Coordinates of C-alpha atoms in Angstrom, one line a residue:
M9 CA -12.7 32.7 40.8
A10 CA -9.3 30.8 40.4
N11 CA -7.5 31.9 37.6
P12 CA -8.0 28.7 34.8
S13 CA -5.1 29.6 33.0
L14 CA -2.8 28.5 36.1
F15 CA -5.2 26.0 37.2
R16 CA -5.9 23.6 35.0
S17 CA -8.5 20.2 35.6
L18 CA -6.2 17.3 35.5
V19 CA -7.6 16.0 32.3
A20 CA -6.1 19.4 30.7
A21 CA -2.6 19.3 32.7
L22 CA -2.3 15.7 31.4
I23 CA -1.9 17.0 27.8
P24 CA 1.5 17.4 26.2
P25 CA 1.6 21.2 24.3
A26 CA 1.3 21.2 20.3
D27 CA 4.2 21.5 18.7
A28 CA 3.8 21.9 15.3
R29 CA 1.2 23.1 12.8
D30 CA -0.3 20.5 10.0
E31 CA -0.6 21.0 6.6
A32 CA -4.2 22.4 7.2
G33 CA -2.9 25.0 9.8
G34 CA -4.1 23.0 12.6
R35 CA -2.7 22.5 15.9
A36 CA -0.7 19.5 15.6
Y37 CA 2.0 16.9 16.7
Q38 CA 5.6 16.5 15.7
L39 CA 6.3 12.9 14.9
P40 CA 9.8 12.2 15.8
P41 CA 11.7 11.6 13.0
R42 CA 12.2 7.5 13.1
H43 CA 8.1 7.6 13.4
A44 CA 8.0 10.3 10.6
L45 CA 10.4 8.3 8.3
A46 CA 7.7 4.8 8.8
Q47 CA 4.7 6.8 8.5
V48 CA 6.2 8.7 4.9
A49 CA 7.4 5.7 3.5
A50 CA 4.2 3.5 4.5
T51 CA 1.8 6.1 2.9
G52 CA 3.8 7.7 0.2
C53 CA 3.2 7.3 -3.5
L54 CA 5.4 10.0 -4.2
N55 CA 2.7 11.7 -6.1
A56 CA 0.8 14.4 -5.2
T57 CA -1.9 14.9 -2.4
F58 CA -4.4 17.4 -1.2
Y59 CA -1.7 18.8 0.9
A60 CA 1.7 18.1 -0.3
S61 CA 3.5 18.0 -3.7
A62 CA 5.8 15.0 -5.3
D63 CA 8.6 17.0 -4.8
E64 CA 7.8 18.2 -1.1
Q65 CA 7.3 14.3 -0.1
L66 CA 10.7 13.3 -2.1
D67 CA 12.7 16.2 0.0
R68 CA 11.2 15.0 3.3
V69 CA 12.0 11.1 2.9
L70 CA 15.4 12.1 1.8
D71 CA 16.1 14.7 4.7
L72 CA 14.7 12.2 7.4
S73 CA 16.8 9.4 5.4
A74 CA 19.9 11.7 6.1
R75 CA 19.1 12.3 10.1
L76 CA 18.5 8.5 10.7
E77 CA 21.2 5.8 11.0
P78 CA 21.6 4.0 8.2
E79 CA 20.0 0.5 9.9
F80 CA 17.0 2.4 10.6
V81 CA 16.3 3.2 6.9
A82 CA 17.2 -0.1 5.5
K83 CA 14.5 -2.0 8.0
T84 CA 12.2 0.7 7.4
A85 CA 12.6 0.3 3.7
I86 CA 12.0 -3.7 4.2
Y87 CA 8.7 -3.1 6.5
C88 CA 7.1 -1.0 3.8
R89 CA 8.1 -3.5 1.1
E90 CA 7.7 -6.7 2.8
R91 CA 4.8 -5.9 5.2
G92 CA 3.4 -2.9 3.8
Y93 CA 3.3 -3.9 0.0
M94 CA 4.5 -0.2 -0.9
K95 CA 6.7 0.0 -4.1
D96 CA 8.5 3.5 -4.8
M97 CA 9.2 4.6 -1.4
P98 CA 11.4 1.0 -0.3
A99 CA 13.3 1.7 -3.8
L100 CA 13.7 5.3 -3.0
L101 CA 15.2 4.3 0.6
L102 CA 17.4 1.6 -0.7
A103 CA 18.3 4.0 -3.6
A104 CA 19.2 6.6 -0.7
L105 CA 21.6 4.1 1.2
S106 CA 23.4 3.3 -2.0
R107 CA 25.2 6.8 -1.4
R108 CA 25.5 6.5 2.3
D109 CA 26.0 2.8 3.2
P110 CA 27.1 0.8 0.3
A111 CA 27.7 -2.0 2.1
L112 CA 24.3 -2.2 3.8
M113 CA 22.5 -1.7 0.2
T114 CA 23.7 -4.9 -0.7
R115 CA 22.5 -6.4 2.1
T116 CA 19.4 -5.1 1.3
F117 CA 19.1 -5.6 -1.8
D118 CA 17.2 -8.8 -2.3
R119 CA 14.8 -8.3 0.1
I120 CA 13.3 -5.1 -1.4
V121 CA 14.1 -5.4 -4.9
D122 CA 12.0 -8.7 -5.2
S123 CA 10.3 -8.4 -8.5
P124 CA 11.6 -6.5 -12.3
R125 CA 9.1 -3.9 -11.1
M126 CA 11.6 -3.3 -8.3
L127 CA 14.5 -3.8 -10.1
R128 CA 13.1 -0.8 -13.0
T129 CA 12.2 1.7 -10.0
F130 CA 15.4 1.6 -8.1
V131 CA 17.5 2.4 -11.5
Q132 CA 15.3 4.8 -12.2
I133 CA 15.2 6.6 -9.1
V134 CA 19.0 5.8 -8.5
R135 CA 19.5 7.6 -12.4
S136 CA 17.5 10.5 -11.8
G137 CA 20.2 12.3 -9.6
A138 CA 17.6 12.6 -6.3
V139 CA 19.4 10.8 -4.1
G140 CA 23.2 12.7 -5.6
R141 CA 24.0 10.3 -7.7
K142 CA 23.6 9.6 -12.1
S143 CA 24.9 6.7 -12.6
L144 CA 24.9 3.1 -10.8
G145 CA 27.8 3.0 -9.3
S146 CA 30.2 0.2 -8.8
A147 CA 27.8 -1.6 -5.8
P148 CA 24.7 -0.8 -7.4
K149 CA 25.9 -2.2 -10.5
R150 CA 26.8 -5.5 -8.6
C151 CA 23.7 -5.9 -7.2
V152 CA 22.2 -5.5 -10.7
R153 CA 24.4 -7.9 -11.7
R154 CA 23.5 -9.9 -8.7
W155 CA 19.6 -9.8 -9.8
L156 CA 20.3 -10.8 -13.2
D157 CA 22.2 -14.1 -12.7
Q158 CA 19.8 -15.5 -9.9
R159 CA 16.8 -15.4 -12.4
T160 CA 16.2 -18.1 -15.1
D161 CA 16.2 -17.2 -18.8
A162 CA 12.6 -17.6 -19.0
A163 CA 11.8 -15.3 -15.7
L164 CA 14.4 -13.0 -17.0
F165 CA 12.5 -12.9 -20.6
A166 CA 9.0 -12.5 -18.3
A167 CA 10.5 -9.6 -16.6
S168 CA 11.4 -7.7 -20.7
V169 CA 8.0 -6.1 -20.2
G170 CA 7.9 -2.7 -18.9
Q171 CA 9.8 0.6 -19.4
A172 CA 11.5 4.1 -18.1
P173 CA 13.7 2.2 -18.2
S174 CA 13.0 -1.4 -19.9
L175 CA 15.3 -4.2 -18.9
V176 CA 16.9 -3.8 -22.1
D177 CA 18.4 -0.5 -20.8
V178 CA 18.9 -2.2 -17.6
I179 CA 20.8 -4.5 -19.3
R180 CA 22.7 -2.1 -21.4
M181 CA 24.4 -0.3 -18.2
V182 CA 25.2 -3.0 -16.2
H183 CA 27.0 -5.0 -18.8
P184 CA 26.2 -8.7 -17.6
R185 CA 28.8 -11.2 -18.2
P186 CA 26.8 -14.2 -19.6
V187 CA 27.6 -17.5 -17.9
T188 CA 26.3 -19.8 -20.8
R189 CA 25.9 -19.6 -24.2
E190 CA 21.9 -19.9 -23.7
R191 CA 22.2 -16.9 -21.5
E192 CA 24.3 -14.9 -24.0
A193 CA 22.0 -15.6 -26.7
L194 CA 18.9 -14.2 -24.3
Y195 CA 20.8 -11.3 -23.8
R196 CA 21.8 -10.9 -27.7
Y197 CA 18.0 -11.3 -28.4
L198 CA 16.6 -8.8 -25.7
I199 CA 18.8 -5.8 -26.9
G200 CA 18.2 -6.5 -30.2
R201 CA 21.3 -8.2 -31.8
D202 CA 21.6 -11.4 -33.8
A203 CA 20.8 -14.4 -31.5
T204 CA 21.4 -18.3 -32.3
R205 CA 17.6 -19.2 -32.4
E206 CA 18.0 -22.8 -30.9
L207 CA 20.0 -21.1 -28.1
L208 CA 17.2 -19.0 -26.7
P209 CA 14.6 -20.4 -24.2
V210 CA 12.1 -22.2 -25.1
V211 CA 9.1 -20.1 -24.2
V212 CA 11.1 -17.5 -26.4
Q213 CA 11.0 -19.5 -30.0
K214 CA 7.5 -20.2 -29.4
F215 CA 6.7 -16.5 -28.8
E216 CA 8.5 -16.0 -31.6
A217 CA 6.8 -18.8 -33.9
F218 CA 3.3 -17.5 -32.3
K219 CA 3.9 -14.0 -33.9
A220 CA 4.8 -15.2 -37.2
G221 CA 1.7 -17.0 -37.5
N222 CA 1.9 -20.9 -35.6
R223 CA -1.1 -20.0 -33.2
E224 CA -1.3 -23.7 -32.4
E225 CA -0.2 -22.6 -28.5
V226 CA -0.7 -19.8 -27.0
P227 CA 3.0 -19.1 -25.6
D228 CA 3.4 -18.8 -22.0
V229 CA 4.3 -15.4 -21.6
P230 CA 3.4 -12.4 -19.6
F231 CA 0.1 -10.5 -20.8
Q232 CA 1.3 -7.6 -22.0
L233 CA 3.4 -9.3 -24.5
L234 CA 0.2 -10.8 -26.3
A235 CA -2.4 -8.1 -25.7
A236 CA -0.8 -6.3 -29.1
L237 CA -1.5 -9.0 -31.1
D238 CA -4.2 -10.2 -32.8
L239 CA -5.6 -13.0 -30.6
S240 CA -9.2 -15.1 -31.3
R241 CA -11.3 -16.1 -28.4
D242 CA -9.8 -19.1 -28.0
D243 CA -6.2 -17.3 -27.4
W244 CA -7.5 -15.0 -25.3
T245 CA -9.2 -17.5 -23.5
R246 CA -6.2 -19.6 -22.8
V247 CA -4.5 -16.4 -21.6
A248 CA -7.2 -16.1 -18.7
Q249 CA -6.4 -20.0 -18.0
R250 CA -2.6 -18.6 -17.1
G251 CA -3.1 -15.4 -16.0
S252 CA -2.0 -14.5 -12.7
W253 CA -4.2 -12.9 -9.9
H254 CA -3.3 -9.6 -10.8
T255 CA -3.4 -9.9 -14.4
T256 CA -6.9 -11.1 -13.9
R257 CA -8.2 -8.5 -11.6
M258 CA -7.2 -5.5 -13.7
N259 CA -8.8 -7.8 -17.2
L260 CA -11.9 -8.9 -16.2
N261 CA -13.7 -6.3 -18.9
T262 CA -11.2 -7.3 -21.5
F263 CA -11.5 -10.7 -21.4
A264 CA -15.7 -10.2 -21.2
R265 CA -15.0 -8.0 -24.4
H266 CA -13.3 -11.2 -26.0
G267 CA -15.8 -13.4 -24.8
V268 CA -13.9 -15.4 -22.8
F269 CA -16.7 -15.8 -20.1
A270 CA -18.9 -17.7 -22.6
Q271 CA -17.8 -20.6 -21.4
P272 CA -19.2 -21.4 -18.2
E273 CA -16.7 -23.5 -16.9
I274 CA -13.7 -20.5 -17.4
T275 CA -16.2 -18.2 -15.7
E276 CA -16.0 -20.8 -12.5
M277 CA -12.1 -21.0 -13.2
I278 CA -11.5 -17.1 -13.3
A279 CA -14.0 -17.1 -10.0
A280 CA -12.4 -19.4 -8.2
R281 CA -8.9 -18.0 -9.0
L282 CA -10.1 -14.4 -7.5
R283 CA -11.4 -15.9 -4.0
D284 CA -8.4 -18.4 -3.7
P285 CA -6.9 -17.4 -0.3
S286 CA -3.4 -18.4 -1.4
E287 CA -3.5 -16.7 -4.5
I288 CA -5.1 -13.7 -2.7
A289 CA -1.3 -13.7 -0.4
R290 CA 0.7 -14.0 -2.8
A291 CA -0.7 -11.1 -4.6
R292 CA -0.4 -8.8 -1.9
V293 CA -3.2 -7.0 -2.6
F294 CA -4.2 -4.2 -0.8
P295 CA -7.9 -4.0 0.4
Y296 CA -8.5 -0.9 -2.0
Q297 CA -7.4 -2.9 -5.2
L298 CA -10.2 -4.7 -4.8
L299 CA -12.9 -2.3 -4.2
S300 CA -11.3 -0.7 -7.4
A301 CA -11.5 -3.6 -9.7
Y302 CA -15.3 -4.4 -8.3
R303 CA -16.3 -0.6 -9.2
S304 CA -14.8 -0.8 -12.6
V305 CA -16.1 -4.1 -14.0
D306 CA -19.1 -3.7 -16.5
Q307 CA -22.1 -5.5 -16.8
T308 CA -20.6 -7.8 -19.4
V309 CA -18.7 -9.3 -16.6
P310 CA -20.7 -12.6 -15.3
N311 CA -21.9 -12.0 -11.6
A312 CA -20.0 -15.0 -10.2
V313 CA -16.8 -13.5 -10.7
R314 CA -18.2 -10.1 -9.3
A315 CA -19.3 -11.9 -6.5
A316 CA -15.7 -13.6 -6.3
L317 CA -14.6 -10.0 -6.1
E318 CA -16.6 -9.6 -2.8
D319 CA -15.2 -13.1 -1.4
A320 CA -12.0 -12.0 -2.0
M321 CA -12.9 -8.6 -0.3
E322 CA -14.0 -10.9 2.9
M323 CA -10.5 -12.8 2.9
A324 CA -8.5 -9.8 2.5
I325 CA -9.5 -8.5 5.3
A326 CA -9.6 -11.2 7.7
N327 CA -7.0 -10.6 10.1
V328 CA -9.2 -7.4 11.4
P329 CA -9.0 -8.2 14.5
S330 CA -12.2 -9.2 16.8
I331 CA -12.6 -7.9 19.9
S332 CA -14.8 -7.9 22.9
G333 CA -16.0 -4.8 24.4
P334 CA -17.7 -1.8 22.6
I335 CA -15.5 -0.4 19.6
Y336 CA -15.8 3.2 17.8
V337 CA -14.7 3.6 14.2
C338 CA -14.7 6.5 13.0
P339 CA -13.9 7.3 9.4
D340 CA -12.9 11.0 8.0
V341 CA -15.5 12.0 5.2
S342 CA -14.7 15.3 5.3
G343 CA -13.5 17.1 1.8
S344 CA -9.6 16.5 1.9
M345 CA -10.4 13.1 1.5
R346 CA -11.6 13.1 -1.4
S347 CA -8.1 13.0 -3.2
P348 CA -6.6 10.0 -4.5
I349 CA -5.3 7.7 -2.0
T350 CA -2.4 7.0 -4.4
G351 CA -1.7 10.9 -4.8
S352 CA -2.6 12.7 -8.1
R353 CA 0.0 11.9 -11.1
R354 CA -1.1 12.4 -14.9
G355 CA -2.3 9.9 -16.9
A356 CA -2.0 7.5 -13.5
T357 CA -4.3 9.0 -11.0
S358 CA -6.0 5.8 -8.6
T359 CA -9.8 6.6 -9.4
V360 CA -9.7 5.2 -5.5
Q361 CA -10.1 7.7 -2.7
C362 CA -9.1 8.5 0.5
V363 CA -12.3 8.1 2.2
D364 CA -12.7 4.9 0.1
V365 CA -9.6 3.6 2.3
A366 CA -11.4 5.0 5.8
A367 CA -14.6 3.4 4.6
L368 CA -13.3 0.3 3.7
V369 CA -11.3 0.2 7.3
A370 CA -14.8 0.8 8.6
A371 CA -16.9 -1.7 6.9
A372 CA -14.0 -3.9 7.7
F373 CA -14.7 -4.2 11.6
V374 CA -18.8 -3.6 11.3
R375 CA -18.3 -7.4 9.4
R376 CA -16.1 -8.7 11.7
N377 CA -17.1 -6.8 14.9
P378 CA -21.4 -6.8 14.8
A379 CA -21.6 -4.5 17.8
T380 CA -18.9 -1.8 16.6
E381 CA -20.4 1.6 16.0
V382 CA -19.4 3.9 12.9
L383 CA -19.3 7.3 13.5
P384 CA -18.6 9.0 10.2
F385 CA -16.9 12.6 10.7
E386 CA -16.1 15.9 9.0
Q387 CA -16.4 19.1 11.0
S388 CA -18.9 16.8 12.9
V389 CA -20.0 13.5 13.4
V390 CA -22.3 12.1 10.3
R391 CA -25.1 10.4 11.1
L392 CA -25.4 6.8 9.6
S393 CA -26.0 3.0 10.3
L394 CA -24.4 0.0 9.4
S395 CA -25.5 -3.6 9.2
S396 CA -22.8 -6.0 9.7
R397 CA -25.2 -8.7 7.7
D398 CA -24.3 -6.1 4.4
R399 CA -21.1 -7.0 2.7
V400 CA -17.8 -5.0 2.8
M401 CA -18.1 -3.5 -0.6
T402 CA -21.8 -2.1 -0.2
N403 CA -21.3 -0.5 3.4
A404 CA -18.1 0.8 2.1
A405 CA -19.5 2.2 -1.2
R406 CA -22.1 3.9 2.0
L407 CA -19.5 5.6 4.0
A408 CA -17.8 7.1 1.0
A409 CA -21.0 8.7 -0.2
V410 CA -21.2 10.7 2.6
G411 CA -19.5 13.9 4.2
G412 CA -17.2 16.7 2.3
G413 CA -16.5 19.3 4.9
G414 CA -14.2 20.3 7.0
T415 CA -12.2 18.1 9.4
S416 CA -12.3 17.9 12.9
V417 CA -10.5 14.6 14.3
S418 CA -11.9 15.2 17.7
A419 CA -15.5 15.4 16.8
P420 CA -16.2 11.7 17.0
L421 CA -14.3 11.6 20.8
A422 CA -16.5 14.9 21.6
E423 CA -19.7 13.3 20.6
L424 CA -18.9 9.8 23.0
N425 CA -18.1 12.3 25.5
R426 CA -21.3 14.2 25.2
R427 CA -22.9 10.6 25.5
K428 CA -20.7 9.7 28.4
A429 CA -20.4 6.3 26.0
P430 CA -18.2 3.2 27.8
G431 CA -15.7 2.1 25.5
D432 CA -12.6 -0.7 25.2
L433 CA -11.0 0.7 21.6
V434 CA -11.1 3.5 19.2
V435 CA -9.7 3.8 15.9
I436 CA -10.1 7.2 13.8
V437 CA -9.1 6.8 9.9
S438 CA -7.9 10.2 8.9
D439 CA -5.3 12.3 6.8
N440 CA -4.9 13.9 10.6
Q441 CA -5.3 17.6 9.0
S442 CA -7.5 18.6 11.7
W443 CA -8.3 22.4 11.8
V444 CA -11.8 23.0 12.5
D445 CA -10.8 22.3 15.9
G446 CA -7.9 24.0 16.1
A447 CA -8.9 26.4 18.8
G448 CA -6.7 26.3 22.1
A449 CA -3.5 27.3 24.5
R450 CA -2.1 23.9 24.9
G451 CA -2.6 20.9 23.1
T452 CA -4.8 19.5 20.5
E453 CA -8.6 19.1 21.1
T454 CA -7.8 15.4 20.2
M455 CA -5.9 15.1 23.1
R456 CA -8.0 17.0 25.8
Q457 CA -11.2 14.6 24.6
W458 CA -9.5 11.3 24.7
N459 CA -8.2 12.6 28.1
T460 CA -11.7 12.9 29.4
F461 CA -12.9 9.7 27.4
R462 CA -9.7 7.8 28.8
A463 CA -10.7 9.1 32.6
R464 CA -13.8 7.2 32.4
N465 CA -12.4 4.3 30.5
R466 CA -9.3 3.2 32.1
R467 CA -8.4 0.3 29.6
A468 CA -9.3 2.1 26.7
R469 CA -7.1 2.2 23.5
L470 CA -6.3 5.0 21.0
V471 CA -5.8 3.9 17.1
L472 CA -5.1 6.5 14.7
I473 CA -4.5 5.0 11.2
D474 CA -2.8 8.0 9.2
I475 CA -3.1 6.7 5.2
Q476 CA -1.3 9.9 3.9
P477 CA 2.4 10.9 4.3
Y478 CA 2.5 13.7 6.6
A479 CA 4.5 14.2 9.5
T480 CA 2.4 15.4 12.2
V481 CA -0.7 13.6 14.1
Q482 CA -3.6 14.5 16.4
A483 CA -2.3 12.8 19.7
V484 CA 0.9 11.6 20.9
E485 CA 2.1 8.9 21.3
R486 CA 1.6 6.3 24.9
E487 CA 0.7 3.5 26.0
D488 CA -3.0 4.1 25.1
I489 CA -2.2 5.3 21.9
L490 CA -0.9 4.0 18.5
N491 CA 0.0 6.3 15.7
V492 CA 0.2 4.0 12.8
G493 CA 0.5 4.5 8.9
G494 CA -0.5 2.9 5.8
F495 CA -3.6 1.2 3.8
S496 CA -2.3 -2.8 3.8
D497 CA -4.0 -5.3 5.9
Q498 CA -0.9 -5.4 8.1
V499 CA -2.5 -2.6 10.0
F500 CA -5.0 -4.8 11.0
D501 CA -2.4 -7.0 12.5
L502 CA -0.8 -4.0 14.3
I503 CA -3.6 -3.0 15.5
S504 CA -4.8 -6.7 17.1
E505 CA -1.8 -6.5 18.8
F506 CA -2.1 -3.3 20.3
A507 CA -5.6 -3.7 21.1
A508 CA -4.2 -7.0 22.9
G509 CA -1.9 -5.3 25.0
R510 CA 1.1 -6.7 23.2
L511 CA 2.5 -3.5 21.6
A512 CA 4.3 -1.0 23.8
G513 CA 6.5 1.5 24.0
D514 CA 6.7 3.2 20.7
H515 CA 4.5 0.5 19.5
W516 CA 4.8 0.9 15.1
V517 CA 8.3 2.1 15.4
E518 CA 9.5 -0.8 17.8
R519 CA 7.8 -3.3 14.9
I520 CA 10.1 -1.9 12.9
E521 CA 13.4 -1.9 14.6
S522 CA 12.6 -5.6 15.6
I523 CA 13.2 -6.8 11.8
A524 CA 16.6 -8.6 11.8
L525 CA 19.1 -7.3 8.7

């Protein structure tokens, strides 16, 4: 008999040798530095995950960004902010650029620091010393002053909510030079000094009058400035009428508690806002945030509002590709997927788990492609049938309720090969920490099973969506394999392009590199 270690089958010979171990100890492939940075930046929230601490994530990002050219670091930060909707990671990459290439940091600052929250995060990271400096420095200070100068007086007042650091702290750090008497008065007011009342923005004057007891008009100020005050039901109703999309999503129980939904016209107004496609797009909402809101509303919130959240979910996943041919979507439902999607942090841990995001992706594909077969897996495939007639929320809840064992990313592919199933697209959603199928002398079992599947289906493509900030994968990048990280709806757009054959080469990294600075 021929020595099997010398005379491998064609399928086995096409498998590249594994060059790494994943965080769970299984065989894996190390991502190239560019792809690794993109992966960690698109999924990392600098909180503890199942396999990695916040400090480990920070060290990994800083190491990768130091090894790569500043231009790619800048493009990754822009991609993760503008298309991945991330917050902490883009700010961290921008802070790293402030030391390596201050001129490039200045050019990209406004695209990344596009909100008061992002400004505070950037300043906090720079002053923490994490990137090698504990003071802002001249170039970051100029950028922050420019950011302040570009805002109207009313917008700056609205930006004054939030802490650690507060906008007041930022103003004291950078010493902006007011060019008008009105701006000078506003700065004095914000930092607690005497200011001429008549020079303050009208909205500030109205807010101070409201606090003093003049309740004829609720001022148009951020929700957080009003929430601590003693408001009547009518006041709360007017707050709800003016709330942003995210403020509305996050305060439905509060509105119910204060009687806002007692008026049918207000209920309909809020429901219409939640399902408004333009509002959803402007809010840059993650589908999982809608799932979180849907789960958290209590029975005092009207059914019309709950239904609007379901409608919003259908819109948030509207760019899931509609693909002809057999499709298989494989959500990982193993034990490690029970960790919070944005990591664990005392007092700020999300109730949404990784398995919920995997389930959402699967349910979204079923909704858009009724013939999709879903193969949930842990150490083996879990039997479960879903109906395309059910709403995304319903199917996602069913999927997230199963599983909990070890992880074998190759399990659904092995099942398809056992059945000799045809197929054009296989989508696996996982944290990619596969260890149950780790035995073997060469590559990963996922690569072996995929090569077997593709030998039977020559046009088939494999997409592995990684939703955690690790730097290894189970299948190497090539023409028929896409590794992509993240949990915004932009992932669906990438899958659509890939399935249609419009992405090639380095796929996701190529998309990032195409960003113009």
